[in-house]
mmCIF file of C-alpha atoms in Angstrom:
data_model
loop_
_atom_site.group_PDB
_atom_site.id
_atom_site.type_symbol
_atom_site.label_atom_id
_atom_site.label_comp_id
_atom_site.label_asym_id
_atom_site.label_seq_id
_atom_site.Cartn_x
_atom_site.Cartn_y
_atom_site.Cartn_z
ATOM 1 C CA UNK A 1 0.000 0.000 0.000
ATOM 2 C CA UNK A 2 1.396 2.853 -1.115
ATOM 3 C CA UNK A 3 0.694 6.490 1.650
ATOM 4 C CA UNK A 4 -0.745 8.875 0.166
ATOM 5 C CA UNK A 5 -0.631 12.671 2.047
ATOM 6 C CA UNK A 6 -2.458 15.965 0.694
ATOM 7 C CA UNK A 7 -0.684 18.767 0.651
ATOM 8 C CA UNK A 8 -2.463 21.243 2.810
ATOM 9 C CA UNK A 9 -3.115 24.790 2.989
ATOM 10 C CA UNK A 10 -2.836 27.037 6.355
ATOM 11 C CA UNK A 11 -6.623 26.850 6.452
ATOM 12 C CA UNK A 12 -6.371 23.150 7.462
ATOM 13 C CA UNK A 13 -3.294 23.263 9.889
ATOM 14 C CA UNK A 14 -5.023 23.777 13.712
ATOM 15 C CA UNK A 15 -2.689 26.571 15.070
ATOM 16 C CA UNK A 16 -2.019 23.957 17.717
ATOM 17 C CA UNK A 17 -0.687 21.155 15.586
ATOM 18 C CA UNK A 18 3.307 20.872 15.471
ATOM 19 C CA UNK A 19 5.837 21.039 12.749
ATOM 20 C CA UNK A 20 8.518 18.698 11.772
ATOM 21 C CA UNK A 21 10.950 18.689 8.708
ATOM 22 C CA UNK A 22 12.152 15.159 7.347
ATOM 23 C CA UNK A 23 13.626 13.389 4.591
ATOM 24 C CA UNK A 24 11.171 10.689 2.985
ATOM 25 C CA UNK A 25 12.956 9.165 0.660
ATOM 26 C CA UNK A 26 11.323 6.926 -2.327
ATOM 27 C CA UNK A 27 11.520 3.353 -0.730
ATOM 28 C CA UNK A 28 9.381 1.729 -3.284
ATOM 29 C CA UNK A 29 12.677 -0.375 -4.805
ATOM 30 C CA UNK A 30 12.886 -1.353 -0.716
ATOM 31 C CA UNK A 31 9.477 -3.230 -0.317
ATOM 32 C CA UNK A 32 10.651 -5.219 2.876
ATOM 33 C CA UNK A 33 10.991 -1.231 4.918
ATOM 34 C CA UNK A 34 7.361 -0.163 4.198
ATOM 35 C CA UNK A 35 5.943 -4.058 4.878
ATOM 36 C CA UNK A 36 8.049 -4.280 8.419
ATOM 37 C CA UNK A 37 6.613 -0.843 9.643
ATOM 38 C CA UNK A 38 2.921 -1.911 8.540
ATOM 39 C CA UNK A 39 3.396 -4.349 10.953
ATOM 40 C CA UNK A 40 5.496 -3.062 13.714
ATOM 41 C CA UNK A 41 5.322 0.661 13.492
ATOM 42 C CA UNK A 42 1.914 2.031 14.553
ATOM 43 C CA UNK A 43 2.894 5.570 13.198
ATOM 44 C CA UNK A 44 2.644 3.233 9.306
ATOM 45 C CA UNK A 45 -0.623 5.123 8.391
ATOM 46 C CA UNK A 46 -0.070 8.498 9.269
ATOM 47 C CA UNK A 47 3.528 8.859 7.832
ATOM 48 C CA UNK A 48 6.170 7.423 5.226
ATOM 49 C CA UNK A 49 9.608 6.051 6.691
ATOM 50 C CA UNK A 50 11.524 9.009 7.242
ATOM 51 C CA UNK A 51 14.343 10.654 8.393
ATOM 52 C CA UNK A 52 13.498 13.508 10.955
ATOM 53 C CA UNK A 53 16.078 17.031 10.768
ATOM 54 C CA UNK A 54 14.151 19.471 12.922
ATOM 55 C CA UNK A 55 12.112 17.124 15.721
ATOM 56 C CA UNK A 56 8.098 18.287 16.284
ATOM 57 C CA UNK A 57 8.300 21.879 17.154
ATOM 58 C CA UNK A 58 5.229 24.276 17.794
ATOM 59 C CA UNK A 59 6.565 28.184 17.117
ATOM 60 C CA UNK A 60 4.483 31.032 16.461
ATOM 61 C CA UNK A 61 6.550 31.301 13.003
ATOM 62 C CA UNK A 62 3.728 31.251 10.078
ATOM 63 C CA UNK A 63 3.714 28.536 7.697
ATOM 64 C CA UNK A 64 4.947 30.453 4.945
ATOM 65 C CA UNK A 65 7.579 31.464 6.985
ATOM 66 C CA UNK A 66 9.071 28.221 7.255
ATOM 67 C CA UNK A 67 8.599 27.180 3.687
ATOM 68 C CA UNK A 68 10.116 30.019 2.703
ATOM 69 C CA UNK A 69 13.064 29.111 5.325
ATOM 70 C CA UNK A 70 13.361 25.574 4.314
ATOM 71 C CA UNK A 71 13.326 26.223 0.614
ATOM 72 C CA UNK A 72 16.374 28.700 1.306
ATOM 73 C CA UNK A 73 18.149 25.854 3.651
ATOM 74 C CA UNK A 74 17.625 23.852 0.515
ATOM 75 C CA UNK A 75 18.832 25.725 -2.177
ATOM 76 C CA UNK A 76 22.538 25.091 -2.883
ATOM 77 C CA UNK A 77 22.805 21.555 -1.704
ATOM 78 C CA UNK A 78 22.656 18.315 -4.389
ATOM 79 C CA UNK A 79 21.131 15.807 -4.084
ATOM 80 C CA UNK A 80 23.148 13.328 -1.771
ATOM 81 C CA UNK A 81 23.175 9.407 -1.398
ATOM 82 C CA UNK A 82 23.322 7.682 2.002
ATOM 83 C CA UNK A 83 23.334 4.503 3.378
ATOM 84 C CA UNK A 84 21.391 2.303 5.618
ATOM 85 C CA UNK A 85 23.100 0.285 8.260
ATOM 86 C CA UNK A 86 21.634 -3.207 9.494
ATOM 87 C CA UNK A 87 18.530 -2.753 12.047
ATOM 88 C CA UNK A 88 19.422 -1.801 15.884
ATOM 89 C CA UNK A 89 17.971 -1.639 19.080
ATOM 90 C CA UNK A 90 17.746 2.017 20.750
ATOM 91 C CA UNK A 91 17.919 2.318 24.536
ATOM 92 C CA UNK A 92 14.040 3.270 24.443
ATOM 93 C CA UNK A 93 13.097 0.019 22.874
ATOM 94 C CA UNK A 94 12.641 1.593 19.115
ATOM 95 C CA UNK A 95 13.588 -0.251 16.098
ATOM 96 C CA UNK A 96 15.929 1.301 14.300
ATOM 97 C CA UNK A 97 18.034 1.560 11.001
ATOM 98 C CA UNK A 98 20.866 3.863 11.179
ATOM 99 C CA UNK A 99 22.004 5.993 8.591
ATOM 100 C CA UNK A 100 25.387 6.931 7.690
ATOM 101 C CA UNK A 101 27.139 9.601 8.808
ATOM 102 C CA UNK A 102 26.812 12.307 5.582
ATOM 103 C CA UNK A 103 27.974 16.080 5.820
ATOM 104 C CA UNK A 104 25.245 17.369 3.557
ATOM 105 C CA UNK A 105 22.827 15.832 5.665
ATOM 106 C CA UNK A 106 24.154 17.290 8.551
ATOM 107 C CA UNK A 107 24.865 20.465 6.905
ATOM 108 C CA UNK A 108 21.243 20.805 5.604
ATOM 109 C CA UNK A 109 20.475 20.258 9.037
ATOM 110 C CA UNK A 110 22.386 23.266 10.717
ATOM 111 C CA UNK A 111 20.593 25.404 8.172
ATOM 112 C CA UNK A 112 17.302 24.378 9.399
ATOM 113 C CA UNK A 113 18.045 25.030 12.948
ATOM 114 C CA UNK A 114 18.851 28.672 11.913
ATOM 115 C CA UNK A 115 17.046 31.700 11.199
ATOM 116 C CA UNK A 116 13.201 31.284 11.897
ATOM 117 C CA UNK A 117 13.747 27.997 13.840
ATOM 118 C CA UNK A 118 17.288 28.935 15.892
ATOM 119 C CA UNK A 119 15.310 29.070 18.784
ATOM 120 C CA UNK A 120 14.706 25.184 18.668
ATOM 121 C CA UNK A 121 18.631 24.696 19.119
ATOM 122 C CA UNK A 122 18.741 24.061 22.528
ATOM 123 C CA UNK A 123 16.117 21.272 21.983
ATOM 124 C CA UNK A 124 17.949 19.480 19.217
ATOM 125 C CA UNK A 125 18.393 16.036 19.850
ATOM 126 C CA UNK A 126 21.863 14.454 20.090
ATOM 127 C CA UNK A 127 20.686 11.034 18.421
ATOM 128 C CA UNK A 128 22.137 10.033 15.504
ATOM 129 C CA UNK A 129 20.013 9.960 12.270
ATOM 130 C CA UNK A 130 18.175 6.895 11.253
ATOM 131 C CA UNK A 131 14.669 5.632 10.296
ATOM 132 C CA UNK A 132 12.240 3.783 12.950
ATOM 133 C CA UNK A 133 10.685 0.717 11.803
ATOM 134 C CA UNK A 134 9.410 -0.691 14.889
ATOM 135 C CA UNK A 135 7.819 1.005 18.270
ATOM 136 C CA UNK A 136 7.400 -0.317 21.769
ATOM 137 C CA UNK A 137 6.595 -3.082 21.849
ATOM 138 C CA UNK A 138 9.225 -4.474 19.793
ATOM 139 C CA UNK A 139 8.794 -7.827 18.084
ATOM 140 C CA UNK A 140 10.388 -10.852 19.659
ATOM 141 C CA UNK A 141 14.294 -11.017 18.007
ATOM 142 C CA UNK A 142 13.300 -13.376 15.621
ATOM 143 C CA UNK A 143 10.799 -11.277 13.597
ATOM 144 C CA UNK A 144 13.110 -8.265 14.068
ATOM 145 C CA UNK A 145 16.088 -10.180 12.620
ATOM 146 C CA UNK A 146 13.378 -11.132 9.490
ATOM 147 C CA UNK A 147 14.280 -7.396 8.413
ATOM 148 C CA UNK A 148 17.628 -8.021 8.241
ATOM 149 C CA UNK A 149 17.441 -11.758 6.323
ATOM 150 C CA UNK A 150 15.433 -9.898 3.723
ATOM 151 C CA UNK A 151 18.060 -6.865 2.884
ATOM 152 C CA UNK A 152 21.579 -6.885 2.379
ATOM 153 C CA UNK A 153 23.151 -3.510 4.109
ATOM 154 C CA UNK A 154 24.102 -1.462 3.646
ATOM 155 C CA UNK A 155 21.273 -0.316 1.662
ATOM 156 C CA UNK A 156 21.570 3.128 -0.420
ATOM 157 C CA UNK A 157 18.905 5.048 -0.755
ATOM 158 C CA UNK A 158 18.977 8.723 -2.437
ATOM 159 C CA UNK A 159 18.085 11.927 -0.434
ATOM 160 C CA UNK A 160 16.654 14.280 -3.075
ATOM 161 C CA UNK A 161 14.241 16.747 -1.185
ATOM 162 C CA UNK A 162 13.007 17.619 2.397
ATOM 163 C CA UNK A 163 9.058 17.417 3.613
ATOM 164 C CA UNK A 164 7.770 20.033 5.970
ATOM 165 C CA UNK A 165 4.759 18.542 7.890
ATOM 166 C CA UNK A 166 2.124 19.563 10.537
ATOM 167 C CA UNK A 167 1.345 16.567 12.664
ATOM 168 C CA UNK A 168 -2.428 16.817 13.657
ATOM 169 C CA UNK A 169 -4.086 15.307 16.766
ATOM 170 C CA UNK A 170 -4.777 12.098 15.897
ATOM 171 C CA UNK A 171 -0.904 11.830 14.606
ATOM 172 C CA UNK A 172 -1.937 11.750 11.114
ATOM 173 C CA UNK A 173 0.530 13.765 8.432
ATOM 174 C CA UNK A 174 -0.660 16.750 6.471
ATOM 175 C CA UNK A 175 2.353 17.758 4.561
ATOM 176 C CA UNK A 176 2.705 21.354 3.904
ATOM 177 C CA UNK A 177 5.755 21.546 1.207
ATOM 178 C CA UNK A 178 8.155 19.452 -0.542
ATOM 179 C CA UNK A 179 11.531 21.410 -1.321
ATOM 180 C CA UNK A 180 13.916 19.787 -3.778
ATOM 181 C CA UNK A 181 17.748 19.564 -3.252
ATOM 182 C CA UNK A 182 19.213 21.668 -5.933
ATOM 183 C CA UNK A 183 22.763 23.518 -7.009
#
């Protein structure tokens, strides 16, 4: 099953629902991701694997005002390539593929914690970047080693744009801008 999200104008964002920025990249080559999550990710339904920059925030910053700012942290950087690492275990029981360290992904993310969102700095999360596929409760080890009989890692996967998203009560994605990667 393929996810399908609207892209959705400031009339349908409650001012109380938060923000996140994230990379979605096109997993549809990587079948085995999307299936695992249906089953072991209950956030499946509401949005695509992804890798989160800028954590949920809620700032009185517009929407337009953080398009614009993430189309400007954007601009200048390619497209970039980086790599999957075998599934992993985090210390708060999430399922977890790890992604390679990469300097334009940490470079487009110190632009997006500038400007309009600098004030989210001191909230920034340490952890390193990576894509859940499983929440509490975990799967016994057997079905969470499946994942890993079914791919051979590292697995590449192509970062070509960032997704700007208000996340609304009932955790379900309305996605308010796509901005391409681009010289």
């Amino acid at each position: 099953t393929q996810l399908s999200h609207k892209i959705s104008p400031n009339s349908e964002r409650h001012p109380r629902m938060k923000r996140a920025i994230h990379v979605i990249p096109d997993l549809s080559g990587i079948s085995q991701i999307e299936a695992f999550r249906q089953r072991f990710d209950r956030l499946y339904q509401h949005i695509a694997a992804h890798i989160t920059l800028v954590f949920p925030f809620d700032l009185p910053a517009s929407d337009d005002v953080v398009k614009t700012h993430c189309q400007s942290s954007s601009s200048g950087i390619e497209p970039f390539t980086v790599q999957l690492l075998p599934p992993h275990r985090s210390h708060d029981d999430h399922l977890l593929l790890p992604v390679t360290d990469s300097a334009p992904l940490r470079e487009l993310t110190e632009r997006l914690y500038s400007g309009p969102l600098s004030a989210l700095t001191g909230t920034r999360r340490n952890s390193s970047f990576h894509i859940t596929v499983a929440r509490p409760p975990l799967p016994p080890p057997t079905e969470c080693d499946s994942l890993q009989d079914h791919l051979i890692f590292p697995v590449t996967i192509d970062v070509t744009s960032i997704t700007l998203e208000a996340i609304r009560p009932d955790d379900r994605s309305l996605i308010i801008g796509h901005f391409a990667l681009r010289q």
